[in-house]
Coordinates of C-alpha atoms in Angstrom, one line a residue:
Chain Q
M1 CA 25.4 -8.9 21.2
R2 CA 28.4 -6.9 19.9
E3 CA 28.2 -8.1 16.4
Q4 CA 25.5 -7.2 13.9
G5 CA 22.2 -9.0 13.9
G6 CA 22.4 -9.9 17.6
L7 CA 19.1 -9.8 19.5
E8 CA 18.7 -9.6 23.3
V9 CA 15.2 -10.0 24.7
T10 CA 14.9 -9.3 28.4
H11 CA 11.8 -9.9 30.6
L12 CA 9.4 -9.7 27.7
T13 CA 5.7 -10.0 28.8
M14 CA 2.8 -9.6 26.5
R15 CA -0.7 -9.6 28.0
F16 CA -4.0 -9.4 26.1
G17 CA -6.6 -8.5 28.7
G18 CA -6.4 -11.4 31.1
L19 CA -4.5 -13.7 28.8
V20 CA -0.7 -13.8 29.3
A21 CA 0.6 -14.8 25.8
V22 CA 4.3 -14.4 26.7
N23 CA 5.4 -14.4 30.3
D24 CA 8.7 -13.0 31.4
L25 CA 10.7 -14.3 28.5
S26 CA 14.4 -13.6 28.2
F27 CA 16.7 -15.0 25.5
S28 CA 19.3 -13.9 23.1
A29 CA 20.0 -14.8 19.5
R30 CA 23.4 -14.2 17.9
G31 CA 24.3 -13.2 14.4
K32 CA 25.8 -15.9 12.2
E33 CA 23.7 -18.5 14.0
I34 CA 20.3 -20.1 13.5
T35 CA 18.2 -19.8 16.7
A36 CA 15.0 -21.8 16.7
I37 CA 12.0 -21.1 18.9
I38 CA 9.8 -24.2 19.3
G39 CA 6.9 -25.1 21.5
P40 CA 3.4 -26.5 21.3
N41 CA 0.6 -24.6 19.5
G42 CA -0.4 -21.5 21.4
A43 CA 2.9 -21.3 23.3
G44 CA 3.4 -17.7 22.3
K45 CA 6.0 -18.1 19.5
T46 CA 4.3 -15.9 16.9
T47 CA 3.5 -13.3 19.6
V48 CA 7.2 -12.9 20.2
F49 CA 7.7 -12.2 16.5
N50 CA 4.9 -9.7 16.5
C51 CA 6.6 -7.9 19.4
L52 CA 9.9 -7.9 17.6
T53 CA 8.5 -6.5 14.4
G54 CA 6.4 -3.7 16.0
F55 CA 3.0 -5.2 15.5
Y56 CA 2.4 -5.4 19.3
K57 CA 3.8 -3.1 21.9
P58 CA 5.1 -5.4 24.7
T59 CA 3.4 -5.0 28.1
V60 CA 6.8 -5.2 29.8
G61 CA 10.3 -5.9 28.5
E62 CA 13.2 -4.7 26.5
L63 CA 14.0 -5.9 23.0
A64 CA 17.5 -4.8 22.1
F65 CA 18.8 -5.4 18.5
M66 CA 22.1 -4.7 17.0
G67 CA 21.0 -3.1 13.8
R68 CA 22.7 -1.5 10.8
D69 CA 23.4 1.7 12.8
G70 CA 24.1 0.2 16.2
R71 CA 22.0 -0.9 19.1
I72 CA 18.3 0.0 19.0
L73 CA 15.3 -0.8 21.2
L74 CA 12.7 -2.4 19.0
E75 CA 9.7 -1.8 21.3
Q76 CA 10.0 1.9 20.8
L77 CA 10.0 1.9 17.0
D78 CA 7.4 1.6 14.2
G79 CA 7.4 -1.5 12.0
F80 CA 8.9 0.2 8.9
V81 CA 11.8 1.7 11.0
I82 CA 12.5 -1.7 12.4
A83 CA 12.7 -3.1 8.9
R84 CA 15.1 -0.4 7.8
H85 CA 17.4 -1.3 10.7
G86 CA 17.7 -4.7 9.3
L87 CA 15.1 -7.0 10.9
A88 CA 13.2 -8.9 8.2
R89 CA 10.3 -11.2 8.7
T90 CA 8.1 -13.8 6.9
F91 CA 4.7 -15.1 7.9
Q92 CA 3.2 -18.4 8.7
N93 CA 0.5 -17.7 6.1
I94 CA 2.3 -16.3 3.2
R95 CA 1.9 -12.6 2.7
L96 CA 3.2 -11.6 -0.7
F97 CA 1.8 -8.7 -2.8
P98 CA -0.2 -11.1 -4.9
G99 CA -1.1 -8.7 -7.6
M100 CA 2.4 -7.5 -8.3
S101 CA 5.0 -9.3 -10.3
V102 CA 7.6 -11.5 -8.7
L103 CA 10.3 -9.0 -9.5
E104 CA 8.3 -6.1 -8.2
N105 CA 7.8 -7.9 -4.9
L106 CA 11.6 -7.9 -4.6
L107 CA 11.9 -4.3 -5.6
V108 CA 9.3 -3.2 -3.0
A109 CA 11.6 -4.8 -0.4
Q110 CA 14.3 -2.3 -1.5
H111 CA 12.0 0.7 -1.4
Q112 CA 14.0 2.7 1.1
P113 CA 17.4 2.9 -0.8
L114 CA 15.5 3.5 -4.1
M115 CA 13.3 6.2 -2.6
Q116 CA 16.4 7.9 -1.1
A117 CA 18.3 7.7 -4.3
S118 CA 15.4 9.1 -6.3
G119 CA 15.0 12.1 -3.9
F120 CA 11.5 11.0 -3.0
T121 CA 10.7 10.2 -6.7
L122 CA 11.2 13.7 -8.0
L123 CA 14.9 13.3 -9.1
G124 CA 14.1 9.8 -10.4
L125 CA 11.5 11.3 -12.8
F126 CA 14.3 13.4 -14.4
G127 CA 16.5 10.4 -14.7
A128 CA 19.2 11.4 -12.2
R129 CA 22.3 9.2 -12.4
R130 CA 22.3 8.3 -8.7
Y131 CA 18.8 6.9 -9.1
R132 CA 19.6 4.9 -12.2
E133 CA 22.5 3.3 -10.5
A134 CA 20.5 2.5 -7.4
E135 CA 17.8 1.0 -9.6
K136 CA 20.4 -1.1 -11.4
D137 CA 21.8 -2.3 -8.0
A138 CA 18.2 -3.2 -6.8
I139 CA 17.5 -5.2 -9.9
E140 CA 20.9 -6.9 -9.7
L141 CA 20.2 -8.0 -6.1
A142 CA 16.7 -9.1 -7.0
R143 CA 18.1 -11.1 -9.9
Q144 CA 20.6 -12.8 -7.7
W145 CA 17.9 -14.0 -5.4
L146 CA 15.7 -15.0 -8.3
D147 CA 18.5 -17.1 -9.7
R148 CA 19.2 -18.7 -6.3
M149 CA 15.5 -19.6 -5.8
E150 CA 15.1 -20.7 -9.4
L151 CA 12.4 -18.2 -10.0
T152 CA 14.1 -16.2 -12.8
H153 CA 11.8 -17.5 -15.5
L154 CA 8.8 -16.3 -13.5
A155 CA 10.1 -12.8 -12.8
D156 CA 7.2 -11.1 -14.6
S157 CA 4.3 -13.4 -13.5
P158 CA 2.0 -12.1 -10.7
A159 CA 3.3 -13.4 -7.4
G160 CA -0.2 -14.7 -6.5
A161 CA -0.2 -17.1 -9.4
L162 CA 2.9 -19.1 -8.2
P163 CA 2.5 -22.5 -6.7
Y164 CA 2.7 -22.7 -2.9
G165 CA 6.3 -23.9 -2.6
Q166 CA 7.6 -21.1 -4.9
Q167 CA 5.6 -18.5 -3.0
R168 CA 7.4 -19.6 0.1
K169 CA 10.8 -19.2 -1.6
L170 CA 9.8 -15.8 -3.0
E171 CA 8.8 -14.7 0.5
I172 CA 12.3 -15.6 1.8
A173 CA 13.9 -13.9 -1.2
R174 CA 11.9 -10.8 -0.5
A175 CA 12.9 -10.7 3.1
M176 CA 16.6 -11.1 2.0
C177 CA 16.2 -8.2 -0.4
T178 CA 15.6 -5.8 2.5
R179 CA 19.4 -6.6 3.2
P180 CA 18.6 -7.7 6.7
T181 CA 21.1 -8.3 9.6
M182 CA 18.6 -10.7 11.1
L183 CA 15.9 -12.8 9.4
C184 CA 12.8 -14.0 11.4
L185 CA 11.0 -16.9 9.7
D186 CA 7.6 -18.0 11.0
E187 CA 7.1 -21.7 10.1
P188 CA 8.9 -21.5 6.7
A189 CA 8.4 -25.3 6.2
A190 CA 4.7 -25.3 6.8
G191 CA 2.9 -26.9 3.8
L192 CA 6.2 -28.0 2.1
N193 CA 6.8 -31.6 1.1
P194 CA 9.8 -33.4 2.6
R195 CA 12.0 -32.7 -0.4
E196 CA 11.2 -29.0 -0.3
T197 CA 11.7 -29.0 3.5
A198 CA 15.2 -30.5 3.0
E199 CA 16.1 -27.9 0.4
L200 CA 14.9 -25.2 2.7
G201 CA 17.1 -26.4 5.5
I202 CA 20.1 -26.4 3.1
L203 CA 19.2 -22.9 2.0
L204 CA 18.9 -21.5 5.5
K205 CA 22.3 -23.0 6.5
A206 CA 23.8 -21.4 3.3
I207 CA 22.4 -18.0 4.1
R208 CA 23.8 -18.2 7.6
D209 CA 27.3 -19.3 6.4
E210 CA 27.6 -17.0 3.4
T211 CA 26.0 -13.8 4.6
G212 CA 26.7 -14.1 8.3
I213 CA 23.3 -12.8 9.3
G214 CA 21.4 -14.3 12.2
I215 CA 18.3 -16.4 11.6
L216 CA 15.5 -16.7 14.1
L217 CA 13.2 -19.6 13.3
I218 CA 9.8 -20.7 14.4
E219 CA 9.2 -24.2 13.2
H220 CA 7.3 -27.4 13.9
D221 CA 9.2 -29.7 11.7
M222 CA 11.5 -31.2 14.3
G223 CA 13.7 -32.9 11.8
M224 CA 14.7 -29.6 10.3
V225 CA 14.9 -27.7 13.6
M226 CA 17.3 -30.3 15.1
G227 CA 19.3 -30.5 11.9
I228 CA 20.1 -26.9 11.3
S229 CA 19.8 -25.0 14.5
D230 CA 22.7 -23.8 16.6
H231 CA 20.6 -22.9 19.5
I232 CA 17.0 -23.8 20.5
I233 CA 14.6 -22.1 22.8
V234 CA 11.5 -24.0 24.0
L235 CA 8.3 -22.1 25.0
D236 CA 5.3 -23.6 26.7
Y237 CA 2.3 -21.4 27.8
G238 CA 4.4 -18.3 27.2
R239 CA 7.2 -19.3 29.4
K240 CA 10.7 -20.5 28.5
I241 CA 11.2 -24.0 29.6
A242 CA 14.5 -24.8 27.9
D243 CA 17.3 -23.0 26.2
G244 CA 20.4 -24.7 24.7
T245 CA 21.9 -26.8 21.9
P246 CA 19.7 -29.2 20.0
L247 CA 21.3 -32.1 21.9
A248 CA 20.6 -30.6 25.3
V249 CA 17.1 -29.5 24.5
R250 CA 16.1 -32.9 23.0
S251 CA 16.9 -34.7 26.3
D252 CA 15.5 -32.1 28.6
P253 CA 12.7 -33.6 30.7
E254 CA 10.7 -30.4 30.8
V255 CA 10.6 -30.4 27.0
I256 CA 9.6 -34.0 26.7
K257 CA 6.9 -33.4 29.2
A258 CA 5.6 -30.4 27.2
Y259 CA 5.5 -32.3 24.0
L260 CA 4.5 -35.7 25.1
G261 CA 2.6 -35.0 28.3
E262 CA 3.6 -36.3 31.8
E263 CA 6.4 -38.8 31.9
D264 CA 4.4 -41.3 33.9
D265 CA 1.5 -41.0 31.6
D266 CA 1.5 -44.6 30.3
E267 CA -1.6 -44.2 28.1
L268 CA 0.7 -44.1 25.1
P269 CA 1.2 -47.6 23.8
P270 CA 4.8 -48.7 24.0
E271 CA 5.3 -49.0 20.3
I272 CA 4.3 -45.4 19.7
R273 CA 6.5 -44.3 22.4
A274 CA 9.4 -46.2 20.8
E275 CA 8.6 -44.6 17.4
I276 CA 8.7 -41.1 18.9
S277 CA 12.1 -41.6 20.5
E278 CA 13.3 -43.2 17.3
T279 CA 12.2 -40.1 15.3
A280 CA 13.9 -37.8 17.8
A281 CA 17.1 -39.9 17.6
R282 CA 17.0 -39.8 13.8
A283 CA 16.7 -36.0 13.8
Chain N
M1 CA -24.0 13.6 -37.6
L2 CA -22.6 17.1 -36.8
Y3 CA -24.9 17.2 -33.8
F4 CA -23.5 13.8 -32.7
L5 CA -19.9 15.0 -33.1
Q6 CA -20.7 18.1 -31.0
Q7 CA -22.2 16.0 -28.2
L8 CA -19.2 13.7 -28.4
I9 CA -16.8 16.6 -27.9
N10 CA -18.8 18.1 -25.0
G11 CA -19.1 14.6 -23.4
L12 CA -15.3 14.0 -23.6
T13 CA -14.6 17.4 -22.0
L14 CA -17.0 16.7 -19.2
G15 CA -15.8 13.1 -18.8
A16 CA -12.1 14.2 -18.6
M17 CA -13.0 16.4 -15.6
Y18 CA -15.0 13.7 -13.9
G19 CA -12.2 11.2 -14.5
L20 CA -9.6 13.4 -12.9
I21 CA -11.7 13.8 -9.8
A22 CA -12.7 10.1 -9.8
I23 CA -9.0 9.0 -9.6
G24 CA -8.7 10.6 -6.2
Y25 CA -11.7 8.6 -4.9
S26 CA -10.4 5.4 -6.4
M27 CA -6.8 5.7 -5.2
V28 CA -7.8 6.5 -1.6
Y29 CA -10.3 3.7 -1.6
G30 CA -7.7 1.3 -3.0
I31 CA -5.1 2.1 -0.3
I32 CA -7.2 2.5 2.9
G33 CA -10.6 1.3 1.9
M34 CA -12.5 4.5 2.8
I35 CA -14.6 6.9 0.7
N36 CA -13.2 10.3 1.0
F37 CA -16.4 12.3 0.9
A38 CA -14.5 15.6 1.2
H39 CA -12.8 15.0 -2.2
G40 CA -15.5 16.9 -4.1
D41 CA -14.9 19.9 -1.9
I42 CA -11.1 19.6 -2.5
Y43 CA -12.0 20.0 -6.2
M44 CA -14.1 23.1 -5.2
I45 CA -11.1 24.5 -3.4
G46 CA -9.0 23.9 -6.6
A47 CA -11.6 26.0 -8.6
F48 CA -11.5 28.8 -6.0
V49 CA -7.7 28.9 -6.0
T50 CA -7.8 29.1 -9.8
V51 CA -10.1 32.1 -9.7
I52 CA -8.1 33.9 -7.0
A53 CA -4.8 33.2 -8.7
F54 CA -6.1 34.5 -12.1
T55 CA -7.5 37.6 -10.4
T56 CA -4.2 38.2 -8.6
L57 CA -2.2 37.7 -11.8
G58 CA -4.5 40.2 -13.6
I59 CA -3.7 42.8 -10.9
V60 CA 0.0 42.1 -11.0
G61 CA -0.2 42.5 -14.8
I62 CA 0.8 39.1 -16.0
T63 CA -1.6 38.6 -18.9
W64 CA 0.4 36.6 -21.4
M65 CA -2.0 33.6 -21.4
P66 CA 0.3 30.5 -21.6
L67 CA 2.5 31.9 -18.7
A68 CA -0.6 32.8 -16.6
L69 CA -2.1 29.4 -17.2
M70 CA 1.1 27.6 -16.1
V71 CA 1.4 29.7 -13.0
V72 CA -2.2 29.2 -12.1
L73 CA -2.0 25.5 -12.7
L74 CA 1.0 25.2 -10.4
C75 CA -0.7 27.4 -7.7
A76 CA -3.9 25.4 -7.8
M77 CA -2.1 22.1 -7.6
L78 CA 0.2 23.1 -4.8
F79 CA -2.5 24.8 -2.6
T80 CA -5.1 22.2 -3.2
A81 CA -2.5 19.4 -2.5
A82 CA -1.8 21.1 0.8
Y83 CA -5.5 21.0 1.7
G84 CA -5.6 17.3 0.7
W85 CA -2.6 16.6 2.9
T86 CA -4.1 18.5 5.9
V87 CA -7.4 16.9 5.6
E88 CA -5.8 13.4 5.8
R89 CA -3.6 14.5 8.6
I90 CA -6.2 15.9 10.9
A91 CA -9.4 14.1 10.0
Y92 CA -8.4 10.6 8.9
R93 CA -5.0 9.6 10.2
P94 CA -6.0 9.8 13.9
L95 CA -8.9 7.5 13.2
R96 CA -6.9 4.8 11.4
G97 CA -7.4 1.5 13.1
S98 CA -10.7 2.5 14.6
F99 CA -13.9 1.1 13.4
R100 CA -14.7 1.3 9.6
L101 CA -17.4 3.9 9.7
A102 CA -15.4 6.4 11.8
P103 CA -13.3 8.0 9.0
L104 CA -16.4 8.0 6.7
I105 CA -18.3 10.2 9.2
S106 CA -15.2 12.3 9.7
A107 CA -15.1 12.7 5.9
I108 CA -18.7 13.9 5.7
G109 CA -17.9 16.3 8.5
M110 CA -14.8 17.6 6.7
S111 CA -16.9 18.1 3.5
I112 CA -19.4 20.2 5.4
F113 CA -16.6 22.1 7.1
L114 CA -14.8 22.9 3.8
Q115 CA -18.0 24.2 2.2
N116 CA -18.8 26.4 5.1
Y117 CA -15.3 27.6 5.5
V118 CA -15.2 28.7 1.8
Q119 CA -18.7 30.3 2.2
V120 CA -17.5 32.3 5.1
A121 CA -14.1 33.2 3.6
Q122 CA -15.2 33.9 0.1
G123 CA -18.8 34.8 0.4
A124 CA -21.9 32.8 -0.8
N125 CA -22.2 34.6 -4.1
V126 CA -21.4 33.0 -7.4
K127 CA -17.9 34.1 -8.4
P128 CA -17.5 34.8 -12.1
L129 CA -14.2 34.4 -13.9
A130 CA -13.7 36.6 -17.0
P131 CA -13.2 34.4 -20.0
I132 CA -9.5 33.9 -20.3
I133 CA -9.2 31.4 -23.1
T134 CA -11.7 32.4 -25.9
G135 CA -12.4 31.2 -29.3
G136 CA -12.3 27.9 -30.9
I137 CA -12.1 25.9 -34.1
Q138 CA -15.1 25.5 -36.4
L139 CA -15.2 21.9 -37.6
G140 CA -18.1 22.0 -39.9
S141 CA -21.5 23.4 -40.6
D142 CA -24.6 22.5 -42.6
G143 CA -26.2 25.9 -42.6
S144 CA -28.5 25.6 -39.5
F145 CA -26.0 23.9 -37.1
S146 CA -22.3 24.3 -36.8
V147 CA -20.0 22.1 -34.8
G148 CA -16.9 23.4 -33.1
I149 CA -14.4 22.7 -30.5
S150 CA -13.4 25.6 -28.2
Y151 CA -9.8 26.2 -27.1
V152 CA -10.8 25.5 -23.5
Q153 CA -12.1 22.1 -24.6
I154 CA -8.9 21.4 -26.4
M155 CA -6.9 22.4 -23.4
V156 CA -9.0 20.1 -21.1
I157 CA -8.6 17.1 -23.4
V158 CA -4.9 17.6 -24.0
L159 CA -4.0 18.4 -20.4
T160 CA -6.0 15.4 -19.1
T161 CA -4.3 13.1 -21.6
V162 CA -0.8 14.3 -20.6
L163 CA -1.6 14.1 -16.9
M164 CA -3.0 10.6 -17.3
A165 CA 0.1 9.4 -19.1
A166 CA 2.4 11.0 -16.5
F167 CA 0.3 9.6 -13.7
S168 CA 0.2 6.0 -15.1
F169 CA 4.0 6.2 -15.4
L170 CA 4.3 7.3 -11.8
I171 CA 2.2 4.4 -10.6
A172 CA 3.7 1.8 -12.8
K173 CA 7.4 2.6 -12.8
T174 CA 8.6 4.7 -9.9
P175 CA 9.4 3.5 -6.3
L176 CA 6.6 5.7 -5.1
G177 CA 4.0 4.1 -7.3
R178 CA 5.3 0.6 -6.4
A179 CA 5.0 1.5 -2.7
Q180 CA 1.5 2.7 -3.3
R181 CA 0.5 -0.5 -5.0
A182 CA 2.2 -2.6 -2.3
C183 CA 0.2 -0.6 0.4
E184 CA -2.9 -1.2 -1.5
Q185 CA -2.4 -5.0 -1.2
D186 CA -1.1 -5.3 2.3
L187 CA -0.4 -2.3 4.5
K188 CA 1.4 -4.2 7.3
M189 CA 3.6 -6.2 4.9
A190 CA 4.5 -3.0 3.1
G191 CA 5.7 -1.6 6.4
L192 CA 7.8 -4.7 7.0
C193 CA 9.5 -4.1 3.7
G194 CA 10.6 -0.7 4.9
V195 CA 7.8 1.4 3.3
N196 CA 6.7 4.3 5.4
V197 CA 3.0 3.6 5.2
D198 CA 1.7 6.8 6.7
R199 CA 3.8 8.9 4.3
T200 CA 2.6 6.8 1.3
I201 CA -1.0 7.4 2.3
S202 CA -0.4 11.1 2.7
T203 CA 1.2 11.1 -0.8
T204 CA -1.9 9.4 -2.2
F205 CA -4.1 12.2 -0.8
V206 CA -1.7 14.8 -2.1
L207 CA -1.7 13.3 -5.6
G208 CA -5.5 12.9 -5.6
A209 CA -6.0 16.5 -4.5
A210 CA -3.6 17.8 -7.2
L211 CA -5.5 16.0 -9.9
A212 CA -8.8 17.3 -8.5
A213 CA -7.3 20.8 -8.5
V214 CA -6.6 20.5 -12.2
A215 CA -10.3 19.5 -12.7
G216 CA -11.2 22.5 -10.7
L217 CA -9.1 24.7 -12.9
M218 CA -10.7 23.3 -16.0
A219 CA -14.2 23.7 -14.6
S220 CA -13.7 27.3 -13.7
L221 CA -12.4 28.1 -17.2
Y222 CA -15.1 26.0 -18.9
Y223 CA -18.1 27.3 -17.0
G224 CA -16.7 30.6 -16.0
V225 CA -18.3 30.6 -12.5
V226 CA -17.6 29.0 -9.2
D227 CA -19.4 28.9 -5.9
F228 CA -18.9 27.1 -2.6
F229 CA -21.4 24.4 -3.4
I230 CA -20.0 23.1 -6.7
G231 CA -18.0 20.4 -5.0
F232 CA -21.1 18.4 -3.9
L233 CA -22.5 17.5 -7.2
A234 CA -19.2 17.1 -8.9
G235 CA -18.0 14.9 -6.0
V236 CA -21.1 12.7 -6.2
K237 CA -20.7 12.4 -10.0
A238 CA -17.0 11.6 -9.8
F239 CA -17.7 9.0 -7.1
T240 CA -20.3 7.5 -9.4
A241 CA -17.7 7.4 -12.1
A242 CA -15.2 5.7 -9.8
V243 CA -17.8 3.1 -8.9
L244 CA -18.9 2.6 -12.5
G245 CA -15.3 2.0 -13.6
G246 CA -14.6 -0.3 -10.6
I247 CA -13.5 1.5 -7.4
G248 CA -9.9 1.0 -6.6
S249 CA -8.9 0.8 -10.2
I250 CA -7.2 3.9 -11.7
P251 CA -7.9 3.2 -15.4
G252 CA -11.4 2.3 -14.3
A253 CA -11.8 5.7 -12.7
M254 CA -10.8 7.4 -16.0
L255 CA -13.0 5.1 -18.1
G256 CA -16.0 5.6 -15.7
G257 CA -15.5 9.4 -15.9
L258 CA -15.5 9.4 -19.6
L259 CA -18.5 7.2 -19.9
L260 CA -20.4 9.3 -17.4
G261 CA -19.5 12.5 -19.3
L262 CA -20.6 10.9 -22.6
I263 CA -23.9 9.6 -21.1
E264 CA -24.8 12.9 -19.6
S265 CA -23.9 14.8 -22.8
F266 CA -25.8 12.5 -25.1
W267 CA -28.8 12.3 -22.8
S268 CA -29.0 16.1 -22.6
G269 CA -28.5 16.3 -26.4
Y270 CA -31.1 13.8 -27.5
F271 CA -33.6 13.5 -24.7
S272 CA -34.0 16.1 -22.0
I273 CA -31.4 18.2 -20.2
E274 CA -33.4 18.2 -17.0
Y275 CA -33.1 14.5 -16.6
K276 CA -29.4 14.1 -17.3
D277 CA -28.5 13.4 -13.7
V278 CA -31.3 10.8 -13.5
A279 CA -29.8 9.1 -16.5
A280 CA -26.3 9.1 -15.1
F281 CA -27.3 7.6 -11.7
G282 CA -29.8 5.2 -13.4
I283 CA -27.0 3.7 -15.4
L284 CA -25.0 3.4 -12.2
V285 CA -27.7 1.4 -10.6
V286 CA -28.0 -0.9 -13.6
V287 CA -24.2 -1.4 -13.8
L288 CA -24.0 -2.2 -10.1
I289 CA -26.8 -4.8 -10.4
F290 CA -25.1 -6.7 -13.2
L291 CA -21.4 -5.9 -12.5
P292 CA -21.1 -5.3 -8.8
T293 CA -17.4 -4.6 -9.0
G294 CA -17.7 -2.1 -11.8
L295 CA -16.3 -2.3 -15.3
L296 CA -12.6 -2.8 -14.5
G297 CA -12.8 -3.6 -10.8
K298 CA -11.5 -6.8 -9.3
P299 CA -13.7 -8.9 -7.0
E300 CA -12.8 -8.2 -3.4
I301 CA -10.9 -11.2 -1.9
E302 CA -11.4 -11.5 1.8
K303 CA -8.1 -11.5 3.5
V304 CA -7.8 -14.2 6.2

């Protein structure tokens, strides 16, 4: 929690009328680590992200984040302030600015420093040096991420015209261009083919190792989750049922129960059961 | 031919003013999806500020025309922008996130309020403005009919062209314009990129109001009279222009304004001046039947 990008969630509860989407959830995610949140559909994973990024005000709970300027409480802030403190996010269904060019998508992500340097646009209009330098830096950062994602040749195409896999990459690049201290990814591998998923796993590990930012990951692709995570949190019906290393989580009886049903449920044919455990072992 | 040229000049002048107002409708619609029915009255405020400012300058004794014009232009833009900002702040922002019709009703209320407020504060009489820019250039004559362009018309067309160029640059190249376009596409996502969405929306209203103020200044110089009710018809016309060009599209608003001005002017010139509004709105109906998104509009894509 001391270092940048640390996140400490305590007693988070989110109710929608009678529905308890997240129930008394506490966990922490450290910087320089990949923390995965997994669980069956409807377990409340995306709700946690929505609370973190200011879309929902939690019913109860404290969300402490070590941002750029020290410790802040996310539940008290608006979304754009949270983003400025260094928490970036991507969505399960991609949300680019489809009508803007690929490069512009990355520049919007750097809106705050550019706006500041341009003195709320006025100085920028008169070509102040500070603004020109800030703009050069912004384009440089955007170019680095374009190169890295192999999107440079598409910089001027509208983002909405990109194929699905490249849109995913662009969304991560855009999140990184906000210079985050923690990156929240909501199912980044959804819709990717196995090769793209493997590349994504390598990329996320590289981001963790090179930049030292924390990554919070919601993902259903167990192969990837088990392969890259340092720490896994398992949710079921809004409650945390397990928390630990991939190895510990994988053999946790509660987790197996949540994913496969009751242990003594012998309706699953033995060969399928064997296949499942084999998959788990391979991952 | 001379007659045609004269109508063309008149139509362009009228169209430039409609276009400047229409941009405000289009931008606001693009960013928050509401029709700001008070925008026509913002234009009316701009015209009143112009008259008041010119009168004040006359009393103070600043009569050198270019200087007076610059001062009045700045005053009109600043004061009217402040009105635009205030209207958004008190009548629309508190209703953001409520049902879709709420801000629309609020806008109609704001429009009525502004009209009555000006009527009470400035009186219901038509206010004349002594001709400030007089004269013009004679372009040709065939004995019975002479065609000319007045200096006011030249000012309207030049000023509109300059403003449009500056405005297009602002939208296309500056961080503010980028933020506006991002908000237009996805408000929430723009917020997550660190864009202060509320402030960007306020800025949109301020810019729209400033452009409407320029149109108000032009109208008061061109027609020489203002009253508290001019905002209604001008607003409806400009809204028509915005829809004609494709609401949400800024070049569309300008194009729609020009077309509407030309249609009106040619209709009054060749058919009957009484039915010019019927012609303008009739063409709107026809365009909407065959091109529901307007001339330059993009089809609405439902966000899932």
